[in-house]
Short mmCIF file of N, CA and C in Angstrom, two decimals:
data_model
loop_
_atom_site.label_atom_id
_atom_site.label_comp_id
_atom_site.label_asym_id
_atom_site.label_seq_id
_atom_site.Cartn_x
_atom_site.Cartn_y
_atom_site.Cartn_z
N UNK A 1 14.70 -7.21 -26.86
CA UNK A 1 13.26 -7.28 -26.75
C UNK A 1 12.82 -8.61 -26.14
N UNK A 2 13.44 -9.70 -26.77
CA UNK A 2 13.17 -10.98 -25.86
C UNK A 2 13.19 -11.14 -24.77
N UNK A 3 14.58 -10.70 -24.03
CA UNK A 3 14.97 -10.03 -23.00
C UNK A 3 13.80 -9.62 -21.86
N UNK A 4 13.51 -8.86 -22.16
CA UNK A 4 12.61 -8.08 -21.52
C UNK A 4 10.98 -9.14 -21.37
N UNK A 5 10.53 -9.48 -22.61
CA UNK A 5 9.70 -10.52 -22.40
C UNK A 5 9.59 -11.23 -21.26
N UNK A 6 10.92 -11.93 -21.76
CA UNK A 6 11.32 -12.94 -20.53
C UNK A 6 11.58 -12.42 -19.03
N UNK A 7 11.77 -11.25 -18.85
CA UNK A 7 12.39 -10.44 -17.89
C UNK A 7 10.90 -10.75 -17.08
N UNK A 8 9.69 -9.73 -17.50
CA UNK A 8 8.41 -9.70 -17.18
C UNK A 8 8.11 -10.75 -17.12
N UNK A 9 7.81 -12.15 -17.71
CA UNK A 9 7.40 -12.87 -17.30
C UNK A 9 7.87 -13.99 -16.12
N UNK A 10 8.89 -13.20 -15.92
CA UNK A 10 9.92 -14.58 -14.67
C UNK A 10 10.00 -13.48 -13.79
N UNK A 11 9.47 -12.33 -13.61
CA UNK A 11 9.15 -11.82 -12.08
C UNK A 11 8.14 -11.94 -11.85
N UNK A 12 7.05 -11.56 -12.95
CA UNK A 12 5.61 -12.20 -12.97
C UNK A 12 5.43 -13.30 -11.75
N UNK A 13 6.45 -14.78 -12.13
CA UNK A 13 5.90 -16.21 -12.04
C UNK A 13 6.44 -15.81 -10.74
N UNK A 14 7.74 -15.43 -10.51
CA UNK A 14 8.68 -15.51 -9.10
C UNK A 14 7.84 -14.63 -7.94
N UNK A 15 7.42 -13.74 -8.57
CA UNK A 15 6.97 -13.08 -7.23
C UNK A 15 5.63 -13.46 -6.92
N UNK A 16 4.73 -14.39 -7.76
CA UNK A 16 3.25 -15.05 -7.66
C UNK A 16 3.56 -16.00 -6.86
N UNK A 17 5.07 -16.80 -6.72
CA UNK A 17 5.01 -17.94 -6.40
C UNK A 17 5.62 -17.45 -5.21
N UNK A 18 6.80 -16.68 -4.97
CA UNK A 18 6.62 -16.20 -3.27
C UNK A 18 5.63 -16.05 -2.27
N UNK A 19 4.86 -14.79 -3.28
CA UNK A 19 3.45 -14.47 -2.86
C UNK A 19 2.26 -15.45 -2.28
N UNK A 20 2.11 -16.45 -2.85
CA UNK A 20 1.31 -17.91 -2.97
C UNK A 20 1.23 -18.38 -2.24
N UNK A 21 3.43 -18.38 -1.75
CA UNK A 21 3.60 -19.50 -0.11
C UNK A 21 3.46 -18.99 0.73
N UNK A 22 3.60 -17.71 0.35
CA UNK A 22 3.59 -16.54 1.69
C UNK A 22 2.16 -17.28 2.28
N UNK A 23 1.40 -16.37 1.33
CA UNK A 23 -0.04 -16.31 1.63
C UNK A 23 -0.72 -18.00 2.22
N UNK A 24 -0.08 -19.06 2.37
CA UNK A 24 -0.82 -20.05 2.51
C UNK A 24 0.11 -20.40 3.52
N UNK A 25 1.21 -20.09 4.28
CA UNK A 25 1.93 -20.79 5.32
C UNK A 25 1.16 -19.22 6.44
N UNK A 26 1.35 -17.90 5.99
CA UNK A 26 1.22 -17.18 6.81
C UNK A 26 -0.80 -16.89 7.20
N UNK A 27 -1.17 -16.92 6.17
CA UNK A 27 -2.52 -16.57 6.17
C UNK A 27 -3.00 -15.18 6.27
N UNK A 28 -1.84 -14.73 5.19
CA UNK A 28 -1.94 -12.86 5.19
C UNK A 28 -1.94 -12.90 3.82
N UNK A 29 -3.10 -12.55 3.46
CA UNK A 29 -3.45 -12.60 1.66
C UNK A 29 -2.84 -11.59 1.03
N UNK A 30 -2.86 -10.15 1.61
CA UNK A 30 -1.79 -9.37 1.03
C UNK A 30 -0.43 -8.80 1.73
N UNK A 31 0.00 -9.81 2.36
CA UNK A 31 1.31 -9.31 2.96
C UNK A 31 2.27 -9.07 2.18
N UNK A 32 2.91 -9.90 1.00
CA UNK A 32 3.94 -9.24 0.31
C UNK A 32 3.30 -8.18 -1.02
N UNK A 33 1.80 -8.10 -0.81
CA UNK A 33 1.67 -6.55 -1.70
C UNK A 33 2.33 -5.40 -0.98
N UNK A 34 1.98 -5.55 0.37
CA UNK A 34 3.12 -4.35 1.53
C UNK A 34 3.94 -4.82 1.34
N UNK A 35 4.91 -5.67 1.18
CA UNK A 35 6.27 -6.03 1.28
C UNK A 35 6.95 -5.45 -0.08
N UNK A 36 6.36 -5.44 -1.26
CA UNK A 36 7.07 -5.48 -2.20
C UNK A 36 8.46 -4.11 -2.38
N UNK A 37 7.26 -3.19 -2.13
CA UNK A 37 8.24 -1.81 -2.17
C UNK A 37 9.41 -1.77 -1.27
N UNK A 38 9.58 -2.64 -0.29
CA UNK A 38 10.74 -2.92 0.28
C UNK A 38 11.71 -4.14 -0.83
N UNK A 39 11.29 -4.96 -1.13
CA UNK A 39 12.00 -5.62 -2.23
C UNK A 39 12.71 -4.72 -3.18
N UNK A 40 12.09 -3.98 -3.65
CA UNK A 40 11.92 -3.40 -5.14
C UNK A 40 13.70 -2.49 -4.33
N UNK A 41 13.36 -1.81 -3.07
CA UNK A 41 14.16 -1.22 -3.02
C UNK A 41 15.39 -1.87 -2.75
N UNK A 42 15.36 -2.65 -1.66
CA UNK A 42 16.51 -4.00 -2.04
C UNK A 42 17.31 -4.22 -3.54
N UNK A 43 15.95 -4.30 -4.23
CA UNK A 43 16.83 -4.78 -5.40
C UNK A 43 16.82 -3.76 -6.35
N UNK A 44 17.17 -2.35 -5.92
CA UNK A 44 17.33 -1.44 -7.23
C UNK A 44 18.58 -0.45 -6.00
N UNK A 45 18.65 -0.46 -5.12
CA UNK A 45 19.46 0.05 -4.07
C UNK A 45 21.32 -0.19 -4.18
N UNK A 46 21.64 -1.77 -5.13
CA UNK A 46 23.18 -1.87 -4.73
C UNK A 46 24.11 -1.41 -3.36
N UNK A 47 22.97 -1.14 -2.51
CA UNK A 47 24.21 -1.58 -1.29
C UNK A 47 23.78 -2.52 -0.43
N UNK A 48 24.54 -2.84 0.38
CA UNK A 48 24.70 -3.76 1.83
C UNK A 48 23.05 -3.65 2.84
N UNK A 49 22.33 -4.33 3.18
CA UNK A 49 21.45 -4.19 4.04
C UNK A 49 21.88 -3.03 5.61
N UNK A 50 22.76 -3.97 5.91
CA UNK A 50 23.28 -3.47 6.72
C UNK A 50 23.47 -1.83 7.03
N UNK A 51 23.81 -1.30 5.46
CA UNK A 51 23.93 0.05 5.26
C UNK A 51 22.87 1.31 6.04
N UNK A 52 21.73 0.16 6.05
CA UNK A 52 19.97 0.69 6.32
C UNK A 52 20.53 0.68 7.81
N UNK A 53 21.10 -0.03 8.83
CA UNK A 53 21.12 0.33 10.34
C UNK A 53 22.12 0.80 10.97
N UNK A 54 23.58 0.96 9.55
CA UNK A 54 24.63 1.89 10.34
C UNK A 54 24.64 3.29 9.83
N UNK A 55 23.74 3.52 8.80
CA UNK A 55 23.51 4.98 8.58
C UNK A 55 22.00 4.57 7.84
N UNK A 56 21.38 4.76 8.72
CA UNK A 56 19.96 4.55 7.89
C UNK A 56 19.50 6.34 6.80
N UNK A 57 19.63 7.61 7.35
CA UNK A 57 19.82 9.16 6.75
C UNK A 57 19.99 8.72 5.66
N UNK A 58 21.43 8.44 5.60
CA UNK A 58 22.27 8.59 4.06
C UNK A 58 21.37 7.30 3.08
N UNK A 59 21.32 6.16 3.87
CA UNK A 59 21.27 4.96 3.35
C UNK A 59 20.02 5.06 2.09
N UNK A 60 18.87 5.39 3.22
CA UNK A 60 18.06 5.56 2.72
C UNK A 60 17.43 7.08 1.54
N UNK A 61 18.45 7.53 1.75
CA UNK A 61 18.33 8.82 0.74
C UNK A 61 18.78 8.83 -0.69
N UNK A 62 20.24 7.93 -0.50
CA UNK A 62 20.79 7.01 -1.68
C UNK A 62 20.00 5.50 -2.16
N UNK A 63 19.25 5.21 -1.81
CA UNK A 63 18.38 4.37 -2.13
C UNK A 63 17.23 4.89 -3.23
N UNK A 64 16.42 5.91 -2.19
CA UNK A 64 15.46 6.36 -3.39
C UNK A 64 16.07 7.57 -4.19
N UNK A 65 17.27 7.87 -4.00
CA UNK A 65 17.21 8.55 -5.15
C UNK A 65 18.00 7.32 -6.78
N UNK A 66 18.66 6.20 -6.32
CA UNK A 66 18.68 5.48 -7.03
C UNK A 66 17.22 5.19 -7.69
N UNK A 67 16.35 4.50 -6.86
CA UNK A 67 15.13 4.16 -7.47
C UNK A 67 14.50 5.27 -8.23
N UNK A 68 14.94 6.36 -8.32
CA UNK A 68 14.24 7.77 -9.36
C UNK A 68 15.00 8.06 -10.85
N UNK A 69 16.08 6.97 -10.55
CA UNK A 69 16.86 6.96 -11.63
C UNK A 69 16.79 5.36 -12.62
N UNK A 70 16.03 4.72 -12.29
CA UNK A 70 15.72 3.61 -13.11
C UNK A 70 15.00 3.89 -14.56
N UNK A 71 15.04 2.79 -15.30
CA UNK A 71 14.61 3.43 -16.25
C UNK A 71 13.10 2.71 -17.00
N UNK A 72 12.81 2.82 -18.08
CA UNK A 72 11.09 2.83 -18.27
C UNK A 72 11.02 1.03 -18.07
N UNK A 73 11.90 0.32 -18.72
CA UNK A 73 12.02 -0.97 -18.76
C UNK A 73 12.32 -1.68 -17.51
N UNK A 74 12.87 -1.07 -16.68
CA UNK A 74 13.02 -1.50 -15.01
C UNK A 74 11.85 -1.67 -14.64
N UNK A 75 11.15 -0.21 -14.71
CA UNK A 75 9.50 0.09 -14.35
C UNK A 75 8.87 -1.12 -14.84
N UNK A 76 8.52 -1.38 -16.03
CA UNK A 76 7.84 -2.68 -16.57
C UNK A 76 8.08 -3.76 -15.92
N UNK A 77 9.67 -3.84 -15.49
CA UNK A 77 9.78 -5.36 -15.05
C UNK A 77 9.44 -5.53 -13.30
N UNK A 78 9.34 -4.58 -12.82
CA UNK A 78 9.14 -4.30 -11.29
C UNK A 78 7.43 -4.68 -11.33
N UNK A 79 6.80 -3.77 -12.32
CA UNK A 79 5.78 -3.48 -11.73
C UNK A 79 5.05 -4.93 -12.10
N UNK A 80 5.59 -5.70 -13.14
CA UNK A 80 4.91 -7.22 -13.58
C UNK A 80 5.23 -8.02 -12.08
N UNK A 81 6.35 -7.51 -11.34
CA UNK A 81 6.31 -8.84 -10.19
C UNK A 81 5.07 -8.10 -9.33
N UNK A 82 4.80 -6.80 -8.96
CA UNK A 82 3.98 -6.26 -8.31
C UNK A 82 2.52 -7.34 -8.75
N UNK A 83 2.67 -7.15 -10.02
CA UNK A 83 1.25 -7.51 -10.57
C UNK A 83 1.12 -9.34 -10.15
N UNK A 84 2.23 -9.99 -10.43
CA UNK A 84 1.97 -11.18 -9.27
C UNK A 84 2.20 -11.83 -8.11
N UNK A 85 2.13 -10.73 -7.56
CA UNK A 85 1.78 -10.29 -5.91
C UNK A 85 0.20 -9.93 -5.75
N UNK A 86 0.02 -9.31 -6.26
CA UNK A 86 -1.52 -8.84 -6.65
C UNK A 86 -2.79 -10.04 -7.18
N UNK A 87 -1.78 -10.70 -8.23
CA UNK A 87 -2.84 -11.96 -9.01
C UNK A 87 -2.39 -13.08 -8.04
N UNK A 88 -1.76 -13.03 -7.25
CA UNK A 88 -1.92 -14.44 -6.35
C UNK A 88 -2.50 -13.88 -5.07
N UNK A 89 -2.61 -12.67 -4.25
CA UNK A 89 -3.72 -12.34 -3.55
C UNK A 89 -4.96 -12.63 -4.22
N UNK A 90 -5.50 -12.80 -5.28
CA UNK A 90 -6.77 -12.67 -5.73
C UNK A 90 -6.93 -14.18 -5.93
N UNK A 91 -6.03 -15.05 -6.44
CA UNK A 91 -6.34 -16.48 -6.61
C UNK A 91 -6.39 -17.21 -4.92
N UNK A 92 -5.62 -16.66 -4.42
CA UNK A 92 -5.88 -17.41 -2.52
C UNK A 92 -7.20 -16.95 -2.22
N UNK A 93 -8.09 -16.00 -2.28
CA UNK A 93 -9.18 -15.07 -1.85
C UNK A 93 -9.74 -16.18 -2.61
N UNK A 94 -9.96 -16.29 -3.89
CA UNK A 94 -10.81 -17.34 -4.83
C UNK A 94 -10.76 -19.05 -3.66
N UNK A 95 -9.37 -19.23 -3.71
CA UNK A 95 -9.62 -20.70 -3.64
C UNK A 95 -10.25 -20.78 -2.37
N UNK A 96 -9.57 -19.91 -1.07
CA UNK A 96 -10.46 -19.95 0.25
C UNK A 96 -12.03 -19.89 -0.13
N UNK A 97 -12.47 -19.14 -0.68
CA UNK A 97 -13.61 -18.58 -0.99
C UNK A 97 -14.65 -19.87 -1.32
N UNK A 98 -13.48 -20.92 -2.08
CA UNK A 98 -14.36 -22.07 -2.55
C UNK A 98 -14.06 -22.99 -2.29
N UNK A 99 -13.34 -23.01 -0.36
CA UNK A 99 -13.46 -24.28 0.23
C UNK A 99 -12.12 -24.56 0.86
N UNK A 100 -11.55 -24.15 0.10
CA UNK A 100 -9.84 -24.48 -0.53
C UNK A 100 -9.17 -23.85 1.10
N UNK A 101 -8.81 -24.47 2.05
CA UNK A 101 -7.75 -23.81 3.38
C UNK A 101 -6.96 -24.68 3.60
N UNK A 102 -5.59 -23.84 3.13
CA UNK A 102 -4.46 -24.66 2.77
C UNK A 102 -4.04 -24.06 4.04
N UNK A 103 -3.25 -25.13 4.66
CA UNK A 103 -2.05 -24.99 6.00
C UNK A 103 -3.35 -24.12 6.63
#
């Protein structure tokens, strides 16, 4: 149970703080909200990138059907980095909003 706590809250911070630099070197407030579902699949996929351009068919068929097989606690911990991807689009929108243009 701690586990998991901790799980959610350190994708939470990790993917706010990707999200953050993204958003202030690139100046695309929600670019890694589109990006994520490519992450997610990256990291629930176990194979080779590569796999995606020497058989992209198979690659990608064994991918999401991996991702249909995760389980409720995966879901929780995925969807908390989603969620700070989401809460650091909304804090860049804030700080621009009030002056704040970083890079």
């Amino acid at each position: 149970m701690i586990q998991l706590v901790v799980s959610i809250i350190l994708y939470f911070v990790i993917f706010f703080g990707i999200a953050f630099i993204l958003n202030m070197l690139l100046r695309r407030t929600w670019l890694m909200a589109f990006l994520y579902p490519f992450v997610v699949l990256i990291i629930v996929d176990n194979m080779s990138t590569m796999e995606y351009l020497k058989a992209p068919g198979s690659a990608f068929s064994e991918a999401f059907s991996r991702l249909m097989q995760i389980t409720p606690v995966d879901i929780a911990i995925l969807v908390a980095g989603f969620a700070g991807t989401i809460v650091s689009g909304i804090i860049i929108k804030l700080l621009r909003k009030s002056g704040y243009q970083m890079f």
